Coordinates of C-alpha atoms and ligand atoms in Angstrom, one line a residue:
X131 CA 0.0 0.0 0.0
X132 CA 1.2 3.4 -0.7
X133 CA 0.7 6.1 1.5
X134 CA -0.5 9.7 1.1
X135 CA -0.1 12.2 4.2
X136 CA -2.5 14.6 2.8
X137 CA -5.4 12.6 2.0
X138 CA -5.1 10.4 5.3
X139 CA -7.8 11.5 7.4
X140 CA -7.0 9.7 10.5
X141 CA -9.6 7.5 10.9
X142 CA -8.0 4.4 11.6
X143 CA -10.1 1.5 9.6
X144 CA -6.7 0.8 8.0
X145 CA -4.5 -0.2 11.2
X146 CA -7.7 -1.8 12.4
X147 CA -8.7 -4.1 9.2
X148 CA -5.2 -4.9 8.4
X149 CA -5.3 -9.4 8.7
X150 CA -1.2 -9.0 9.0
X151 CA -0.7 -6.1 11.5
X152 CA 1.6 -4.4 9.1
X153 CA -0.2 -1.4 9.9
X154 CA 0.9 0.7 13.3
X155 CA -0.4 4.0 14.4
X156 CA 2.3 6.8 14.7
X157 CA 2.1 11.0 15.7
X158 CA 3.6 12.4 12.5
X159 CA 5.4 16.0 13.2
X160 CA 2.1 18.0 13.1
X161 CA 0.9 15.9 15.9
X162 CA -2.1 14.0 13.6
X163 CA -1.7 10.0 13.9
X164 CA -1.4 8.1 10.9
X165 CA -0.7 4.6 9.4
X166 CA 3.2 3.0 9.2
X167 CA 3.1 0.6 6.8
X168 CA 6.0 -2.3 7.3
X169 CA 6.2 -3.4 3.6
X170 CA 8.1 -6.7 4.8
X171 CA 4.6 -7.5 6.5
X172 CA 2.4 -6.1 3.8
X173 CA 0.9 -8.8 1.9
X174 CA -0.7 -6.7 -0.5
X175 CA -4.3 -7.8 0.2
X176 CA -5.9 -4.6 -0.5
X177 CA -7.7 -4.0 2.6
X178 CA -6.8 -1.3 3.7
X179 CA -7.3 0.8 0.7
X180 CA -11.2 -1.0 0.6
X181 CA -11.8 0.8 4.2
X182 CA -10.4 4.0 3.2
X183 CA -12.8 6.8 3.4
X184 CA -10.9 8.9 0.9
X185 CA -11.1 6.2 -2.0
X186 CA -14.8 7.8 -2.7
X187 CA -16.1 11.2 -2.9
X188 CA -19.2 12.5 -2.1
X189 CA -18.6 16.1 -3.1
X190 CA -21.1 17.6 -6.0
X191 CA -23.2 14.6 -5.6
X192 CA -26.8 16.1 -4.8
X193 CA -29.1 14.4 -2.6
X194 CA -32.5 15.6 -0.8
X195 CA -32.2 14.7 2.9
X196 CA -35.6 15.5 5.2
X197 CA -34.5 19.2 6.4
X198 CA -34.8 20.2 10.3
X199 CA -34.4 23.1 12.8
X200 CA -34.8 21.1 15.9
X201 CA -33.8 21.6 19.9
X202 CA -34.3 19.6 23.5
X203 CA -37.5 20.5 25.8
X204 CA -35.7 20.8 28.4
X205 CA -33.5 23.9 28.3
X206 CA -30.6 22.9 30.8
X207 CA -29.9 20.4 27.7
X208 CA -29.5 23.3 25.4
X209 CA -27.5 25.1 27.4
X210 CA -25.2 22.2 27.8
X211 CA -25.0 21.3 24.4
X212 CA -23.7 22.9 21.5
X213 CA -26.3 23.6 19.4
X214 CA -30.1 22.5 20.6
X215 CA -29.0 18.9 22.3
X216 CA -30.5 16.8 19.8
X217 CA -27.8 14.7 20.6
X218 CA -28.8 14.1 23.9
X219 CA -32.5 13.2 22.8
X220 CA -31.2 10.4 20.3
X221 CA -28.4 9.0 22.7
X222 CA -31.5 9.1 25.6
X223 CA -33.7 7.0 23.5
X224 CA -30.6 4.4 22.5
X225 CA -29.4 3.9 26.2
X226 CA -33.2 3.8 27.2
X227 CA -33.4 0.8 24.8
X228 CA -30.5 -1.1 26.8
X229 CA -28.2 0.3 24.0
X230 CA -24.6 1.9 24.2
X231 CA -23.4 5.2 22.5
X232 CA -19.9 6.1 21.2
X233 CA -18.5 9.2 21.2
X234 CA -15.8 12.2 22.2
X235 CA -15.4 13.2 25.6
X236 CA -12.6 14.8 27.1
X237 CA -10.4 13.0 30.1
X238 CA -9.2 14.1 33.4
X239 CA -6.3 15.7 31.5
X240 CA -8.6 17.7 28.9
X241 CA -7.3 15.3 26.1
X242 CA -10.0 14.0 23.7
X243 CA -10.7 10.4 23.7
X244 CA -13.4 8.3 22.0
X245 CA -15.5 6.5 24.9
X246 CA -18.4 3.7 24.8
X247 CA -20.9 4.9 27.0
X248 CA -23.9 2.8 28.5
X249 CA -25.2 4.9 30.8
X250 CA -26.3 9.0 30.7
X251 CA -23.8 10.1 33.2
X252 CA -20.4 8.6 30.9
X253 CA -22.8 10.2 27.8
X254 CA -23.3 13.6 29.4
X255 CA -19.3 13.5 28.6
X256 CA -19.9 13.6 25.0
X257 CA -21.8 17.0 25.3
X258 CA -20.1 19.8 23.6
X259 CA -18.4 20.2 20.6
X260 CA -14.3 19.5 20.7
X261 CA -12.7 20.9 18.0
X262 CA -9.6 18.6 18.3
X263 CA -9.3 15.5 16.3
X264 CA -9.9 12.6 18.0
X265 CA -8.5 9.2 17.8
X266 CA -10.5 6.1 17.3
X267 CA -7.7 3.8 18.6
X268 CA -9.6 0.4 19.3
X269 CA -13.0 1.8 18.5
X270 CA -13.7 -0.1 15.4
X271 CA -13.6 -3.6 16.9
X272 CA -15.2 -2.7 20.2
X273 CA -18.2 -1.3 17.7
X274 CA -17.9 -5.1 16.2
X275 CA -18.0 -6.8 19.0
X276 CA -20.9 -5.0 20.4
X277 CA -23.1 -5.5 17.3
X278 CA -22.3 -9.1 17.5
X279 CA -23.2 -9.2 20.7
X280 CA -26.4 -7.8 19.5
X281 CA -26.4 -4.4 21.1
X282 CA -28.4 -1.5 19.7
X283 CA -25.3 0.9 18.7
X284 CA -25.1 4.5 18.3
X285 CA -22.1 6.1 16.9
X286 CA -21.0 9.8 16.1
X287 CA -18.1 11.0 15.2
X288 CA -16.9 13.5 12.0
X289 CA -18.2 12.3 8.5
X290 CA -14.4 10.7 7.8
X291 CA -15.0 8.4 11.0
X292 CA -18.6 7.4 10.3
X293 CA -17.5 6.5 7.0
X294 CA -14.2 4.6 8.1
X295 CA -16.2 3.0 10.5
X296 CA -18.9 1.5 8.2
X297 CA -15.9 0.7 5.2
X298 CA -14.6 -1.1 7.9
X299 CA -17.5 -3.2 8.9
X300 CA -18.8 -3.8 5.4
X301 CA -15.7 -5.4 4.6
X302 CA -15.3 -7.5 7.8
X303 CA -19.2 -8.5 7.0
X304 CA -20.5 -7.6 9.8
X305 CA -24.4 -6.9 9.9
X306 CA -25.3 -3.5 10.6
X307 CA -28.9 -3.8 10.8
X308 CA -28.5 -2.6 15.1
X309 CA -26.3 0.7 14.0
X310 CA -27.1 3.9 14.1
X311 CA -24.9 6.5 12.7
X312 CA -24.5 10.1 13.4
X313 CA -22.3 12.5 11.6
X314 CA -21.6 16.2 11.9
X315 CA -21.4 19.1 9.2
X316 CA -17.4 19.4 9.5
X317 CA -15.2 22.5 9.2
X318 CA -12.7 20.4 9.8
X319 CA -10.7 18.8 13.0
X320 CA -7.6 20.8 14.5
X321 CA -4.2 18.9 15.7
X322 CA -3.8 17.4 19.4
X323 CA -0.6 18.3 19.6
X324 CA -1.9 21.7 19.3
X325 CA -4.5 21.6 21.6
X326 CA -1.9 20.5 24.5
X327 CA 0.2 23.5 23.5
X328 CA -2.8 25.4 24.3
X329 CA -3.3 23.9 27.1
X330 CA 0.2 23.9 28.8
X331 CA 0.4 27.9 27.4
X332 CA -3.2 28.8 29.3
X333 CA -2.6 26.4 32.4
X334 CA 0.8 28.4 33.2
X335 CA 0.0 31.8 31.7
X336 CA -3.9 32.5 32.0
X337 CA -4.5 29.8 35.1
X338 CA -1.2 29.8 37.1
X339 CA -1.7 26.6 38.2
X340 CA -5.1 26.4 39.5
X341 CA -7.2 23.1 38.5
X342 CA -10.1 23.0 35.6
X343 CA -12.8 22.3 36.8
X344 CA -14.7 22.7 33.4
X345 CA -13.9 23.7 29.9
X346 CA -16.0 24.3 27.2
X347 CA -15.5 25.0 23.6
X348 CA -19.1 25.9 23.5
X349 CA -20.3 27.8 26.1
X350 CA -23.2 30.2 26.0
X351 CA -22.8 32.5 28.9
X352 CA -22.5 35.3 25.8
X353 CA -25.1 33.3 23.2
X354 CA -25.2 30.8 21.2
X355 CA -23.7 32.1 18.0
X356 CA -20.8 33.8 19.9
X357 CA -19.1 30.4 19.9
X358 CA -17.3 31.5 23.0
X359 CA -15.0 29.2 25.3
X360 CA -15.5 28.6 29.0
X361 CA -13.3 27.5 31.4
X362 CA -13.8 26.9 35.4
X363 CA -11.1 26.7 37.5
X364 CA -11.3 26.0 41.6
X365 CA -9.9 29.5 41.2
X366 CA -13.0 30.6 39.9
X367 CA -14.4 31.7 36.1
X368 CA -11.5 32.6 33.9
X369 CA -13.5 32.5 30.8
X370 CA -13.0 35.8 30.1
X371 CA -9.2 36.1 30.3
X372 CA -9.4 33.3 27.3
X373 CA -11.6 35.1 25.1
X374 CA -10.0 38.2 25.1
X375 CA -6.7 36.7 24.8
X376 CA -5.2 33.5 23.2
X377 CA -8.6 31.5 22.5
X378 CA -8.4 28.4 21.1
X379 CA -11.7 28.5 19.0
X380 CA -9.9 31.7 17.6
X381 CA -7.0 29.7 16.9
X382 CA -9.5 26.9 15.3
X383 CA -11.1 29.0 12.9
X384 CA -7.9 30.5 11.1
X385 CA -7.5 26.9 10.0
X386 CA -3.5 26.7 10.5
X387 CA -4.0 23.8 12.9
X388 CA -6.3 21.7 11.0
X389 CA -5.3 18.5 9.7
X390 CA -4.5 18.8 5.6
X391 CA -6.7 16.0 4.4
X392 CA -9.7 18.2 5.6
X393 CA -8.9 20.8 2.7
X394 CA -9.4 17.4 0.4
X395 CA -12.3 16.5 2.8
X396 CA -14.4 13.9 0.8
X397 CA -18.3 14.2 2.5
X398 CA -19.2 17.9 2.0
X399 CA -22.2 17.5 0.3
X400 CA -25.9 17.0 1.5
X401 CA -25.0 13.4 0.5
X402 CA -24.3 12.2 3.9
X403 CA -22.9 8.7 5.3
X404 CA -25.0 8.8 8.4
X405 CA -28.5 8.3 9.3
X406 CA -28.5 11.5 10.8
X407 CA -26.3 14.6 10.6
X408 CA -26.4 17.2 12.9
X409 CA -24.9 20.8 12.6
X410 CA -25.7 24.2 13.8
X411 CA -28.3 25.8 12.5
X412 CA -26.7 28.9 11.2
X413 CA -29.0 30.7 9.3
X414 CA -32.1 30.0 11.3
X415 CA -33.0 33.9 11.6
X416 CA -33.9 33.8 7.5
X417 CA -35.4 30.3 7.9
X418 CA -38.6 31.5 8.7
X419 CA -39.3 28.7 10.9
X420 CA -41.7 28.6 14.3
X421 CA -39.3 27.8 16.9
X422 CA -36.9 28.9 19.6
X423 CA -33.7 29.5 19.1
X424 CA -32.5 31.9 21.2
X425 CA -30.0 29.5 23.4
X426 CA -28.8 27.0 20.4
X427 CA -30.9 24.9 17.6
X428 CA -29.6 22.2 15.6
X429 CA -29.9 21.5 11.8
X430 CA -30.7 18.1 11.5
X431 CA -30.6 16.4 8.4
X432 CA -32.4 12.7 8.1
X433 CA -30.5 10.5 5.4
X434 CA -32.1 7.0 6.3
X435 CA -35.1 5.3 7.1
X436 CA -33.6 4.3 9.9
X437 CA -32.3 8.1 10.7
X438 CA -36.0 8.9 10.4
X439 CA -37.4 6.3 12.7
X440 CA -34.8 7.3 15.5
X441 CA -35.9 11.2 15.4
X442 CA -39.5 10.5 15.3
X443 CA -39.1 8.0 18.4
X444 CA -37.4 11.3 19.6
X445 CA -40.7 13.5 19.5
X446 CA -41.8 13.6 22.7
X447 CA -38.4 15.3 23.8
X448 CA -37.8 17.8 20.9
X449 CA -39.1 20.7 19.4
X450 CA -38.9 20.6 15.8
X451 CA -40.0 22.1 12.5
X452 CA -39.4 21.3 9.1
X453 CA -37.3 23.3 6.8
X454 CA -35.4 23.3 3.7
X455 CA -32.0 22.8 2.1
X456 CA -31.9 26.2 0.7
X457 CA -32.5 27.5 3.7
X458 CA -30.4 25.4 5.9
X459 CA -27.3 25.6 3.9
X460 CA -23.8 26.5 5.0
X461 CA -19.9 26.0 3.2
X462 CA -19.4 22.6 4.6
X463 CA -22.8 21.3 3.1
X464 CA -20.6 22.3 -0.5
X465 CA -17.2 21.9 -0.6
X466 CA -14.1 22.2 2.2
X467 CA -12.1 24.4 4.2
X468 CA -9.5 25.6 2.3
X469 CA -5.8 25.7 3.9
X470 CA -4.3 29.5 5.1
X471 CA -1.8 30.6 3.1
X472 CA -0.4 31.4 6.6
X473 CA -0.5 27.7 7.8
X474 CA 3.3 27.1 6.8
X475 CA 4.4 30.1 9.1
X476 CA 2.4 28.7 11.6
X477 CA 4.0 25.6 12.0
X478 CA 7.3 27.2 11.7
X479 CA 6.7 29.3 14.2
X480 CA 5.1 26.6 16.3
X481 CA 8.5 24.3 15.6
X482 CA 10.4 27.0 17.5
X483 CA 8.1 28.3 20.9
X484 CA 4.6 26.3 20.7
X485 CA 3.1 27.9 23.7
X486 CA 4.3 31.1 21.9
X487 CA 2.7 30.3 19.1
X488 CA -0.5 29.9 20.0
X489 CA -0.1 32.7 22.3
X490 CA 0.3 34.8 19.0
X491 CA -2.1 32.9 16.3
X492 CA -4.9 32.3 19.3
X493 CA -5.5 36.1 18.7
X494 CA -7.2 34.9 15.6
X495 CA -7.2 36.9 12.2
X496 CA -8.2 40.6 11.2
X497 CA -10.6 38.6 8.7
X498 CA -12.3 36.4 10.5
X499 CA -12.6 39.2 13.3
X500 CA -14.6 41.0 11.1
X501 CA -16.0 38.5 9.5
X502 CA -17.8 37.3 13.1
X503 CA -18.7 41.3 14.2
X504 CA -20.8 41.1 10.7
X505 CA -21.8 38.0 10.1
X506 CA -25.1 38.8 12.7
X507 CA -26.0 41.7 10.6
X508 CA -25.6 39.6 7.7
X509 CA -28.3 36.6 9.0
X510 CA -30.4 39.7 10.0
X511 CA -30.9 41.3 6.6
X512 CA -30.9 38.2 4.7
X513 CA -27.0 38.3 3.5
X514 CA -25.7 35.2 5.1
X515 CA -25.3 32.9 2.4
X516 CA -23.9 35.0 0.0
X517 CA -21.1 36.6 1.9
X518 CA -20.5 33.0 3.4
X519 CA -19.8 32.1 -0.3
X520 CA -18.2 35.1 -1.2
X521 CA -16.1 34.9 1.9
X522 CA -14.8 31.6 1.4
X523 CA -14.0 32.5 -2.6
X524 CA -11.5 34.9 -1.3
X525 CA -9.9 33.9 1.7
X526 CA -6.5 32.8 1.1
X527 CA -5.7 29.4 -0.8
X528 CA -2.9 27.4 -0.5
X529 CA -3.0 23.5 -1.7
X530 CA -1.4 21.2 0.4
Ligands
FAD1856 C1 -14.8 18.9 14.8 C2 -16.2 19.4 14.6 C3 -16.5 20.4 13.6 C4 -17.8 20.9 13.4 N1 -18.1 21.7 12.4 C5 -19.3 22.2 12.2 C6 -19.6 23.1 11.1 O1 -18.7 23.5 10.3 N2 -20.9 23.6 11.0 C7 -21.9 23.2 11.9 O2 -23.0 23.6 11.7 N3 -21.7 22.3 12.8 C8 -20.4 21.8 13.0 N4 -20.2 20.9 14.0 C9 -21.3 20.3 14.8 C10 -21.8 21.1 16.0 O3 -20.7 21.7 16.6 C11 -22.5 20.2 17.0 O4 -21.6 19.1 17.3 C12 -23.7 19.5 16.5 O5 -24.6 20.5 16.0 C13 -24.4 18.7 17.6 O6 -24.9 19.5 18.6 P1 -25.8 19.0 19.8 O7 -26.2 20.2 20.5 O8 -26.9 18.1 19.2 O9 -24.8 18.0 20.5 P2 -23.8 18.1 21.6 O10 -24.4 17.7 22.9 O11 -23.0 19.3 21.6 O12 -22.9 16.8 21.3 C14 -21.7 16.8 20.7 C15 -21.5 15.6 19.7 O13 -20.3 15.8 19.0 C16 -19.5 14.7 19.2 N5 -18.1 15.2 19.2 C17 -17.6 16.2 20.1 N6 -16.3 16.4 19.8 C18 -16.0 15.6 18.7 C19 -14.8 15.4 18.0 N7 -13.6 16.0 18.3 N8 -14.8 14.5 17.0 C20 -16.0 13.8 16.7 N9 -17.1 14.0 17.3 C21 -17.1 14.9 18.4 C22 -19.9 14.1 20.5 O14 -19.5 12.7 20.5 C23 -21.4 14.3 20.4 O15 -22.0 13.3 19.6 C24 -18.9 20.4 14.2 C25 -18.6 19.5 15.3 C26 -17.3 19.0 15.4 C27 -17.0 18.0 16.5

């Protein structure tokens, strides 16, 4: 098998199918994992390349999911969530049905890390959107051995793990008739290595050694769409100090840290690989819809029959109104990110002082400053979409 750093999303179906083990998992400079192949073990079986999510493409392939704004009853959910906890509603009615739920939570250390939850207080984990990419290590199998066992399964993750994830079962013929599958609208996933430069820089700089207590990449404490962070310490709130200074969702959107196969990223179109896909719903405000939003709504996108069955069994919980692609669209539902032109002197400057450099580049960009201070104007007068497209047009390209 050949090997192509750029178009390797990460997902892991490749160490995890390989019959031979010739695969192994390794941190390449940037910090993303990705396969070592040891040639003397390779027996050439084609496997791996069979699992791999970035053999098809499902960019400018149309399709016409059912169309959603959607949020929780229950507004401590919202709040918790973030966008309108529809999560929560699906992963409820899973776990009520004896089934077990897989998805990203962060450990006592603030790393991400894929967990199997079977009960709502390891779920509640999952909550919150972590803009870091997370490795599935093991989780392929452990999905295996629980549909074998006959377990109702629910799985989220980023469209490049759904998709590794079912590429990898298909071809281990495994019956997926007990999985559910939910994918997000991606802008793509930032480096780990990153993330704990950002952490070491903020725990001696901004925290001076006191303890998190909570950290969110979502909060709400300023609203929904602020996409603000929160973090409390047994110091007390020092959200502020990180959203006026070195913020990592600052740091996120600039794009420098994001893996390079997202700029290739194979699944942004509104044909999906899930059964449901949830997102923000972003340009709700021109969406004419009856519900609300004001604390977080999701976009919800049903691309199965069983997708469908799973949010109706969810009525009860969720408010919910029908809507339209038009109406619901955003970048990620056409094409990907591109890469910065600035992401080379990024990592250069990263190579040399990484808690310097996020220090610097978690300031964000004089672009996408502006582009947030207009972006509610936009949504109000009806704009959104077509500076979103104009925006992305000109924002600097580089391939990678
Ligand atoms: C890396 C990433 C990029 C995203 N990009 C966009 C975007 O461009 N546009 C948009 O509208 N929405 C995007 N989303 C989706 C959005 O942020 C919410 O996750 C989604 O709307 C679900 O919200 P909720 O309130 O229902 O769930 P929440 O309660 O917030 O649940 C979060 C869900 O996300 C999963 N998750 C959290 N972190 C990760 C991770 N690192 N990798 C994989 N899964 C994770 C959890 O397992 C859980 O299923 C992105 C999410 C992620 C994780």
């Amino acid at each position: 098998m050949e090997f192509d750093a750029v178009l390797c999303c990460g997902c892991g179906a490749c160490a995890n199918v390989c019959p031979t083990d010739a695969i192994s998992w390794i941190k390449n400079d940037e910090g993303f994992s990705e396969p070592h192949i040891d040639q003397g073990a390779c027996v050439d079986c084609g496997l791996c390349r069979k699992v791999c999510p970035y053999e098809t493409s499902h960019v400018g392939v149309d399709a016409s999911p059912k169309v959603y704004a959607a949020l929780h009853r229950d507004l401590d959910v919202v709040m918790n969530s973030s966008s309108g906890g529809v999560f929560t509603a699906l992963s409820d009615h899973v776990l009520d049905q004896g089934g077990v739920v897989y998805g990203v939570a962060f450990d006592d250390a603030y790393e991400v890390r894929y967990v199997r939850a079977s009960d709502r207080t390891a779920r509640d984990a999952f909550r919150g959107s972590k803009y870091v990419q997370c490795d599935g290590e093991d989780m392929f199998s452990q999905v295996e051995k629980d549909l074998a066992d006959g377990l109702l399964v629910m799985f989220t993750g980023t469209p490049c793990q759904v998709s590794g994830l079912k590429r990898y079962l298909q071809v281990k013929k495994v019956p997926m008739g007990r999985l559910l599958t939910v994918d997000n609208i991606c802008h793509g996933v930032a480096s780990p290595l990153v993330w704990d430069a950002y952490l070491a820089y903020i725990r001696s700089n901004v925290l001076r050694g006191s303890r998190i207590e909570r950290l969110s990449m979502r909060s709400k404490q300023v609203s929904w769409q602020e996409q603000q962070m929160a973090c409390v310490t047994d110091a007390g709130d020092e959200s502020a100090a990180l959203n006026h200074g070195a913020s990592w969702n600052k740091l996120y959107q600039t794009t420098y840290a994001i893996r390079p196969s997202c700029s290739q990223c194979r699944y942004t179109s509104y044909d999906r690989v899930s059964d449901l896909t949830l997102a923000d719903y972003w340009n709700i405000e021109n969406a004419k819809l009856n519900i609300d939003y004001a604390h977080g709504v999701n976009l919800v996108l049903v691309n199965t029959r069983a997708g469908e069955d799973l949010l109706d069994s969810c009525a009860d919980l969720l408010q919910t109104a029908q809507s339209d692609k038009a109406s619901c669209w955003q970048v990620h539902l056409e094409k990907p990110l591109p890469l910065s032109a600035k992401r080379d002197r990024f990592w250069r400057d990263f190579g040399m002082d990484p808690q310097q450099a996020v220090k610097a580049y978690g300031k964000g960009s004089r672009l996408i400053d502006l582009a947030r201070k207009v972006t509610p104007v936009l949504r109000r007068v009806g704009l959104y979409s077509l500076a979103v497209r104009v925006f992305s047009a000109v924002r600097g390209t580089k391939k990678a």
